[in-house]
Amino acid sequence: MPATATDPGTSRTRSWWGWGYADAHPDDAECAALGALLPGTLDRPLPIPRIADLPIAAPAATPPPSLAHLVTADPPARAAHAMGKAYRDVIRALRGRPGRIPDLVAHPAGDQDVADLLDWAGEHQVAVIPFGGGSSVVGGVEYRGDTHRAVLSLDLTSMNRVLEIDTASRSARIQAGALGPVLEARLRPHGLTLRHFPQSFEFSTLGGWLATRAGGHYATGPTHIDDFVQSLNVITPAGAGTSWRLPASGAGPSPDRLFLGSEGALGVITEAWMRLQERPRHKASASVAFSDFHRALDAVRAIARSGLAPANCRLLDPGEALFAGACDDGSTVLVLGFESATGPVGDRLTSAVDLARAHGGHGRTRAAADDTTADWAVSAWRSAFLRMPYLRDGLARMGAVVETFETAATWDRIPALIADVRSDVGAAALKATGYPATVNCRLTHVYPDGAAPYFTVAVAGRPGEEVEVWDDIKAVANEVLHRHRATITHHHAVGRDHRPAYDLQRPEPFALALHAAKDALDPHRILNPGVLLD
């Protein structure tokens, strides 16, 4: 399904230039109201870009007749596959500078189609960019460079079926092009769920989650897609392979681990056996306020080590809580949620709230156990969580620089890491723009040994130079993360935007092994060039 198509089961059209659905974007008046919140933004919003205004050249390659039915050179399809959905992508589209637009878009229907397309591309030096929902925020689905004759975007969303469900083993064989809502709709009649709900859930695919080692919504317990994989089927230019479907194995290095997180640079994941869970029937949630952010960090660490395993354990600093509508009094807010398929969760929620209060938490109203409607702060946060990408795009139309980045570090580094990001990134934004920036933080995932801070930066940009401003700010952010030995990404992947920092994070012997794997599996170097490797 091209990114500009109408989604199955709806009459809504995906936006080619921005996040999500075209009809969900803020209108001009709302954009102006958002811009008024940041000093220095434009007087009026940038116009919504039109595909007709883009410089889309004739394709530089033509597929053979045997593949022609799989491939299109339609300009709207090509434009929709040119970039992901990062701030850099949105502002480039708004400014009419989308970068290299793919020459062709392919929609394979099965493994043989993928293999045939890779064979043709290898013979003719055509770069192949695997594409799922197109929600990458790190430059993972675009081509940068000039070393290939042409660029083919390989859209897998026609391969979207749940092929088998094994209820005895509680697992399913699913094609990689299945979007989140499609996948869950087909599991629901069986009372099962993959239970993987990233913020991009509506607009991303199983294959994309696997190729980027995506993290889901849940703050503790199994949350990375890695945790749910039984086996993978992968098509590479050197051949196809399927790993054995096993609950666990100690037979050498895991073949699945080679392709999880490989971002399409080593092969194309076409299907996977995935571990499933029963759908939860019992839910409860609450929020707790703190006047001291550092005491709130201590509370979250205690909850993460308690064995209570909350499904949600989001800590919002005062700025993040205000923006989400979770509070307006300068408090830090902890959002807690529990769920279970087997029994009530009220006692676990009570224990978590008691732990939070023992560390200085106070004064929030708790939802009743097994009540699926949360207290007002929890409800406000959920609504804001889903709306945030659209608001970012509205601010981008006002010339603002608004973007996020995330990381993970051990608990001993977390307080200084957060403080240095706030100070150094804020200073970098002020230097780049002349305007003070908002730098907010929330914890999205927590572990007994560490946490994943997620930062939001908002500042007025320099008109026409918004990309350069963000690149300067992000370079400073990367330096801070490296200084504290915090990962360049907890769940957003590497892509092209994180390459410099990824090169510093990975051990040199592993880099040598990765290069060797690339040479063996992709000898013509056509698969997603520039991702993970030069």
XYZ file of C-alpha atoms in Angstrom:
534
model
C 0.000 0.000 0.000
C 1.616 3.299 -1.005
C 1.898 5.857 1.796
C -0.550 8.125 -0.032
C -3.225 5.449 -0.290
C -6.390 5.172 1.714
C -5.812 2.917 4.710
C -7.741 -0.370 4.803
C -10.994 -0.123 6.696
C -10.988 3.680 6.684
C -11.679 6.476 4.221
C -8.673 8.434 5.456
C -5.644 9.336 3.355
C -2.097 9.258 4.635
C -0.096 12.474 4.463
C 2.813 12.246 2.028
C 4.830 15.027 3.717
C 3.950 14.812 7.419
C 2.848 12.479 10.154
C -0.200 10.269 9.993
C -3.476 11.181 8.340
C -3.790 14.240 6.142
C -7.084 15.274 7.766
C -5.608 15.216 11.303
C -3.063 17.984 10.798
C -3.653 21.318 12.535
C -5.309 23.911 10.316
C -3.737 27.319 9.690
C -5.381 28.911 12.727
C -4.210 26.179 15.067
C -0.698 26.367 13.588
C -0.648 30.105 14.274
C -1.830 29.543 17.844
C 0.921 26.984 18.364
C 3.514 29.343 16.897
C 2.460 32.054 19.334
C 3.763 29.843 22.144
C 7.347 30.146 20.823
C 8.857 33.633 20.398
C 10.417 34.223 16.999
C 8.278 31.946 14.827
C 6.793 33.003 11.490
C 3.862 35.386 11.148
C 1.870 32.828 9.148
C 2.237 29.096 8.523
C 4.160 27.727 5.585
C 1.789 26.364 2.938
C 1.154 22.645 2.792
C 3.513 21.350 0.104
C 2.237 20.003 -3.195
C 3.702 17.037 -5.043
C 3.172 18.925 -8.301
C 5.780 21.474 -7.187
C 8.529 18.889 -6.595
C 11.368 18.371 -9.094
C 10.605 14.737 -9.925
C 12.809 13.580 -12.806
C 12.092 10.711 -15.159
C 13.188 7.326 -13.744
C 16.853 6.521 -14.363
C 16.108 2.809 -14.741
C 13.364 0.667 -16.237
C 12.495 -2.777 -14.858
C 12.203 -5.715 -17.263
C 8.740 -6.725 -18.464
C 8.706 -9.650 -16.023
C 8.790 -7.188 -13.079
C 6.873 -4.273 -14.565
C 3.591 -5.274 -12.903
C 5.249 -4.878 -9.470
C 6.733 -1.438 -10.081
C 5.389 2.098 -10.475
C 6.979 5.409 -11.439
C 3.890 7.364 -10.371
C 5.056 10.744 -8.949
C 2.791 10.704 -5.853
C 4.000 7.224 -4.903
C 7.623 8.235 -5.434
C 7.235 11.419 -3.366
C 5.577 9.508 -0.527
C 8.551 7.116 -0.406
C 11.291 9.751 -0.537
C 11.658 10.320 3.212
C 10.531 9.215 6.640
C 8.692 11.326 9.216
C 11.447 13.014 11.228
C 11.397 16.761 11.756
C 14.161 17.039 9.141
C 11.911 15.271 6.651
C 8.854 17.395 7.394
C 10.651 20.732 7.156
C 12.473 19.669 3.970
C 9.125 18.847 2.397
C 7.685 22.177 3.561
C 10.667 23.993 2.068
C 10.501 22.018 -1.198
C 13.823 20.236 -0.623
C 12.949 16.551 -0.158
C 16.308 15.200 -1.348
C 16.698 12.259 -3.721
C 13.287 10.985 -4.748
C 13.274 7.271 -5.630
C 13.062 6.452 -9.313
C 10.672 3.565 -8.759
C 8.442 2.060 -6.086
C 7.888 -1.699 -5.991
C 5.100 -3.608 -4.225
C 6.150 -7.267 -4.133
C 3.431 -9.817 -3.393
C 5.690 -12.590 -2.081
C 9.213 -13.810 -1.409
C 9.943 -14.666 -5.034
C 9.039 -11.153 -6.110
C 11.482 -9.765 -3.538
C 14.233 -12.109 -4.718
C 13.629 -11.219 -8.367
C 13.696 -7.501 -7.652
C 16.971 -7.846 -5.723
C 18.515 -9.848 -8.572
C 17.586 -7.174 -11.102
C 18.760 -4.353 -8.850
C 22.117 -6.022 -8.244
C 22.741 -6.498 -11.950
C 21.942 -2.849 -12.739
C 23.407 -1.022 -9.695
C 20.020 0.067 -8.401
C 19.901 0.915 -4.701
C 17.062 -0.848 -2.853
C 15.509 0.865 0.175
C 13.202 -1.509 2.127
C 10.069 0.407 3.154
C 7.273 -0.500 5.564
C 5.035 2.246 6.911
C 7.625 4.949 6.255
C 7.594 6.218 9.845
C 11.390 6.318 10.283
C 12.608 9.353 12.235
C 16.339 8.781 11.657
C 16.728 8.917 7.879
C 16.291 5.167 7.525
C 14.193 5.042 4.347
C 15.836 7.613 2.088
C 18.798 7.511 -0.285
C 21.676 9.937 0.240
C 24.499 9.823 -2.254
C 25.186 9.394 -5.946
C 26.953 6.051 -6.283
C 23.989 4.106 -7.674
C 22.393 4.377 -11.067
C 18.858 4.526 -9.675
C 16.883 4.074 -6.451
C 14.071 1.566 -5.862
C 11.823 1.870 -2.808
C 10.760 -1.668 -1.877
C 7.354 -1.267 -0.220
C 6.351 -4.490 1.574
C 2.853 -3.509 2.664
C 1.187 -5.775 0.093
C 2.697 -8.676 2.070
C 0.464 -8.124 5.085
C -1.165 -11.446 5.994
C -1.191 -13.467 9.186
C -0.309 -16.792 7.569
C -0.640 -19.195 10.517
C -1.656 -19.107 14.153
C -0.363 -21.818 16.494
C -2.582 -21.617 19.577
C -0.730 -24.454 21.331
C 2.544 -22.516 21.177
C 0.763 -19.165 21.281
C 2.550 -17.775 18.238
C 1.825 -16.689 14.687
C 3.588 -16.519 11.331
C 3.095 -13.010 10.012
C 4.234 -11.270 6.844
C 6.512 -8.320 7.379
C 4.317 -5.764 5.616
C 1.449 -6.020 8.118
C 0.706 -2.628 9.669
C 0.054 -2.588 13.399
C -3.768 -2.225 13.244
C -4.050 -4.885 10.504
C -1.956 -7.345 12.487
C -3.901 -6.841 15.712
C -7.276 -7.041 13.944
C -6.388 -10.487 12.640
C -5.220 -11.732 16.037
C -8.150 -10.316 18.005
C -10.717 -13.041 17.111
C -8.357 -15.573 18.680
C -8.101 -13.585 21.923
C -4.415 -12.936 21.230
C -2.163 -9.919 20.792
C 1.441 -9.251 19.875
C 1.310 -6.515 22.554
C 3.712 -4.253 20.701
C 2.382 -0.709 20.500
C 4.967 1.931 19.565
C 3.784 5.511 19.104
C 3.923 4.828 15.353
C 1.665 1.760 15.742
C -0.938 2.921 13.191
C 1.662 3.725 10.559
C 4.430 1.127 10.932
C 4.849 -2.536 10.061
C 6.086 -5.714 11.677
C 9.062 -5.768 9.307
C 9.937 -2.208 10.223
C 9.772 -3.034 13.926
C 12.059 -6.015 13.430
C 14.547 -4.231 11.196
C 14.893 -1.365 13.690
C 14.640 -3.307 16.971
C 11.683 -1.121 17.851
C 10.565 -0.513 21.394
C 6.898 -0.672 22.253
C 4.736 1.444 24.514
C 5.173 -0.723 27.607
C 7.652 0.635 30.119
C 8.763 -2.598 31.786
C 8.878 -6.291 30.970
C 8.957 -7.452 27.345
C 8.803 -4.284 25.273
C 11.445 -4.462 22.530
C 10.359 -6.420 19.490
C 13.389 -8.694 20.001
C 11.596 -10.261 22.947
C 8.782 -11.597 20.761
C 10.724 -13.204 17.900
C 10.672 -16.986 17.408
C 12.185 -17.056 13.918
C 12.765 -14.900 10.847
C 12.569 -15.409 7.105
C 15.009 -13.167 5.235
C 15.723 -12.625 1.535
C 19.238 -11.413 0.729
C 21.018 -10.889 -2.606
C 23.071 -13.981 -1.688
C 19.996 -16.143 -1.070
C 17.088 -16.767 1.291
C 17.095 -18.272 4.759
C 14.702 -19.116 7.577
C 15.833 -19.686 11.138
C 14.409 -22.586 13.122
C 11.346 -21.838 15.177
C 12.345 -22.546 18.773
C 11.481 -21.276 22.264
C 15.219 -20.857 22.899
C 18.530 -22.181 21.642
C 22.185 -22.149 22.642
C 23.409 -23.237 19.206
C 26.049 -20.613 18.485
C 25.387 -16.947 17.707
C 21.714 -16.352 16.958
C 20.969 -15.996 13.234
C 17.974 -13.826 14.092
C 20.200 -11.353 15.941
C 22.157 -10.721 12.753
C 19.072 -9.279 11.061
C 17.219 -7.719 14.009
C 18.261 -4.086 13.897
C 20.049 -4.442 10.539
C 17.657 -1.837 9.024
C 17.483 -3.563 5.660
C 21.224 -3.281 5.055
C 21.859 -7.050 5.137
C 18.594 -8.491 3.853
C 14.856 -8.020 3.568
C 12.790 -9.547 6.379
C 9.666 -10.916 4.704
C 7.957 -12.830 7.520
C 8.435 -13.934 11.109
C 7.055 -16.285 13.688
C 6.142 -14.074 16.644
C 5.323 -14.934 20.262
C 1.838 -13.790 21.258
C 0.023 -13.111 24.512
C -3.542 -13.289 25.716
C -5.350 -9.994 25.452
C -5.498 -8.173 28.801
C -8.873 -7.993 30.547
C -7.893 -6.230 33.774
C -6.477 -2.698 33.803
C -5.868 0.022 36.347
C -3.943 3.279 36.273
C -2.997 6.246 38.417
C -0.781 9.297 38.513
C 1.406 10.628 41.307
C 2.835 14.149 41.579
C 6.285 15.114 42.883
C 7.669 18.508 43.803
C 11.247 17.215 43.400
C 12.321 15.654 40.070
C 15.247 13.784 41.626
C 13.078 12.163 44.275
C 10.756 11.123 41.453
C 13.730 9.432 39.750
C 14.366 7.514 42.983
C 10.722 6.455 43.070
C 10.811 5.165 39.518
C 13.997 3.215 40.204
C 12.380 1.602 43.243
C 9.294 0.626 41.214
C 11.458 -0.776 38.413
C 13.230 -3.017 40.936
C 10.116 -4.031 42.827
C 9.004 -6.844 40.531
C 5.579 -5.208 40.162
C 6.133 -4.837 36.381
C 3.863 -1.901 35.526
C 2.820 -1.732 31.886
C 3.203 2.040 32.048
C 5.712 3.884 34.199
C 6.158 7.263 32.476
C 7.859 10.032 34.401
C 7.104 13.513 33.002
C 9.245 16.470 34.053
C 7.331 19.724 34.769
C 7.612 20.979 31.187
C 6.523 17.677 29.693
C 3.659 17.377 32.193
C 2.462 20.888 31.374
C 2.589 20.274 27.625
C 0.689 16.985 28.025
C -1.965 18.632 30.178
C -1.126 16.325 33.082
C -0.547 19.240 35.487
C -0.150 23.009 35.521
C 1.511 23.640 38.882
C 5.155 22.853 38.088
C 5.022 19.297 39.395
C 6.757 16.264 38.008
C 4.134 13.617 37.239
C 4.480 9.830 37.286
C 1.917 7.991 35.151
C 1.389 4.371 36.240
C -0.606 1.621 34.577
C -1.074 -2.096 35.123
C -2.797 -4.755 33.048
C -3.274 -8.514 33.085
C -5.059 -11.251 31.169
C -5.459 -13.454 34.232
C -6.500 -11.459 37.271
C -7.115 -8.074 38.923
C -4.202 -5.665 39.118
C -5.466 -3.244 41.760
C -3.140 -4.548 44.483
C -0.091 -4.076 42.259
C -1.170 -0.523 41.458
C -1.653 0.228 45.151
C 1.823 -1.108 45.936
C 3.403 1.008 43.197
C 1.594 4.154 44.369
C 2.697 3.443 47.951
C 6.310 3.163 46.756
C 5.976 6.473 44.923
C 4.540 8.177 47.996
C 7.356 6.787 50.130
C 9.704 8.774 47.878
C 7.799 12.046 48.136
C 4.897 11.510 45.757
C 1.566 13.012 46.683
C -1.855 14.239 45.850
C -3.276 12.514 42.771
C -6.626 10.797 42.298
C -6.344 7.106 41.528
C -8.581 5.227 39.115
C -10.422 2.259 40.562
C -8.891 -1.159 40.014
C -9.922 -2.713 36.696
C -11.410 0.582 35.577
C -10.255 1.164 31.996
C -10.785 4.921 32.295
C -7.789 6.484 33.985
C -7.634 9.562 36.190
C -7.584 12.918 34.417
C -3.775 13.209 34.283
C -3.432 9.752 32.742
C -6.162 10.506 30.194
C -4.541 13.827 29.304
C -1.180 12.174 28.802
C -2.632 9.471 26.533
C -4.364 12.039 24.342
C -1.232 14.175 24.112
C 0.930 11.126 23.348
C -1.078 10.391 20.194
C -1.456 14.040 19.183
C 2.171 15.124 19.666
C 3.500 14.262 16.177
C 0.718 16.275 14.545
C 1.458 19.269 16.778
C 5.140 19.002 15.873
C 4.228 19.285 12.198
C 2.007 22.268 12.953
C 4.902 24.007 14.678
C 7.175 23.106 11.770
C 4.805 25.012 9.485
C 5.489 28.039 11.719
C 9.228 27.700 11.138
C 9.885 26.243 14.577
C 12.473 23.568 15.231
C 10.644 20.870 17.191
C 12.081 17.393 17.525
C 12.766 14.576 19.946
C 15.640 12.237 20.689
C 15.937 9.369 23.106
C 18.643 7.353 24.801
C 19.268 4.896 27.638
C 21.857 4.785 30.401
C 22.461 3.127 33.749
C 20.913 4.695 36.830
C 24.223 6.062 38.128
C 24.481 8.267 35.015
C 20.855 9.312 34.619
C 20.702 12.497 36.793
C 23.868 14.083 35.337
C 22.921 13.011 31.812
C 19.526 14.716 32.028
C 21.024 17.855 33.576
C 23.724 18.138 30.898
C 21.278 17.593 28.045
C 19.062 20.355 29.395
C 21.939 22.819 29.828
C 24.092 22.023 26.781
C 21.270 21.503 24.299
C 19.515 24.612 25.581
C 22.713 26.623 25.139
C 23.254 25.214 21.640
C 19.716 26.154 20.613
C 20.129 29.691 21.951
C 23.441 30.072 20.091
C 21.962 28.752 16.835
C 18.776 30.827 16.885
C 19.076 33.659 19.366
C 15.955 32.419 21.120
C 15.586 30.402 24.330
C 14.584 26.791 23.810
C 12.256 24.489 25.667
C 14.036 21.245 26.567
C 11.698 18.744 28.235
C 12.354 15.195 29.424
C 10.324 12.125 30.185
C 11.302 8.558 31.027
C 9.626 6.192 28.556
C 11.089 2.836 29.658
C 12.568 1.791 32.980
C 14.733 -1.163 33.945
C 16.214 -2.364 37.238
C 19.618 -1.118 36.062
C 18.698 2.019 34.112
C 16.158 4.033 32.182
C 15.410 5.555 28.789
C 15.144 9.366 28.909
C 13.268 10.906 25.976
C 13.884 14.594 25.238
C 11.797 17.154 23.364
C 13.403 20.345 22.021
C 11.387 23.324 20.753
C 12.749 26.667 19.569
C 12.126 29.177 16.783
C 14.252 28.363 13.742
C 16.137 30.551 11.298
C 13.762 30.914 8.324
C 14.928 28.675 5.513
C 17.709 27.180 7.654
C 15.670 25.080 10.042
C 17.431 21.837 9.049
C 20.843 23.361 9.718
C 19.672 24.614 13.123
C 18.434 21.170 14.113
C 21.621 19.505 12.866
C 23.702 21.860 15.045
C 21.531 21.143 18.084
C 21.552 17.387 17.486
C 25.358 17.362 17.156
C 25.607 18.830 20.652
C 23.060 16.310 21.951
C 25.089 13.467 20.453
C 28.235 14.758 22.159
C 26.482 14.845 25.531
C 25.190 11.287 25.106
C 28.646 10.055 24.109
C 30.254 11.842 27.077
C 27.931 9.994 29.459
C 28.219 6.669 27.592
C 24.502 6.750 26.867
C 23.310 4.969 23.738
C 22.619 6.994 20.622
C 19.234 5.271 20.392
C 17.043 3.200 22.665
C 14.304 2.507 20.118
C 14.478 4.919 17.154
C 17.178 3.001 15.240
C 20.382 4.299 13.626
C 19.433 5.165 10.056
C 21.644 7.794 8.485
C 21.114 10.528 11.063
C 22.721 8.554 13.909
C 25.591 7.054 11.931
C 28.425 9.193 13.388
C 27.438 8.401 16.964
C 26.768 4.738 16.169
C 30.277 4.401 14.730
C 31.640 5.596 18.083
C 29.402 3.307 20.137
C 30.062 -0.032 18.437
C 33.288 -1.975 19.159
C 35.765 -2.066 16.282
C 35.865 -5.901 15.974
C 32.083 -5.882 15.614
C 32.350 -3.225 12.904
C 34.764 -5.511 11.019
C 32.318 -8.424 11.336
C 29.428 -6.238 10.138
C 31.399 -5.160 7.065
C 32.208 -8.793 6.327
C 28.545 -9.758 6.643
C 27.611 -6.941 4.269
C 30.154 -8.131 1.698
C 28.927 -11.722 1.943
C 25.183 -11.050 1.865
C 25.049 -7.942 -0.342
C 28.113 -8.078 -2.612
C 26.853 -5.298 -4.899
C 26.087 -3.073 -1.896
C 22.575 -2.230 -3.073
C 20.638 -2.688 0.179
C 19.869 0.586 1.986
C 23.282 2.137 1.287
C 24.610 4.350 4.073
C 22.592 2.736 6.862
C 24.884 1.240 9.554
C 27.793 1.147 7.074
C 29.358 3.280 4.346
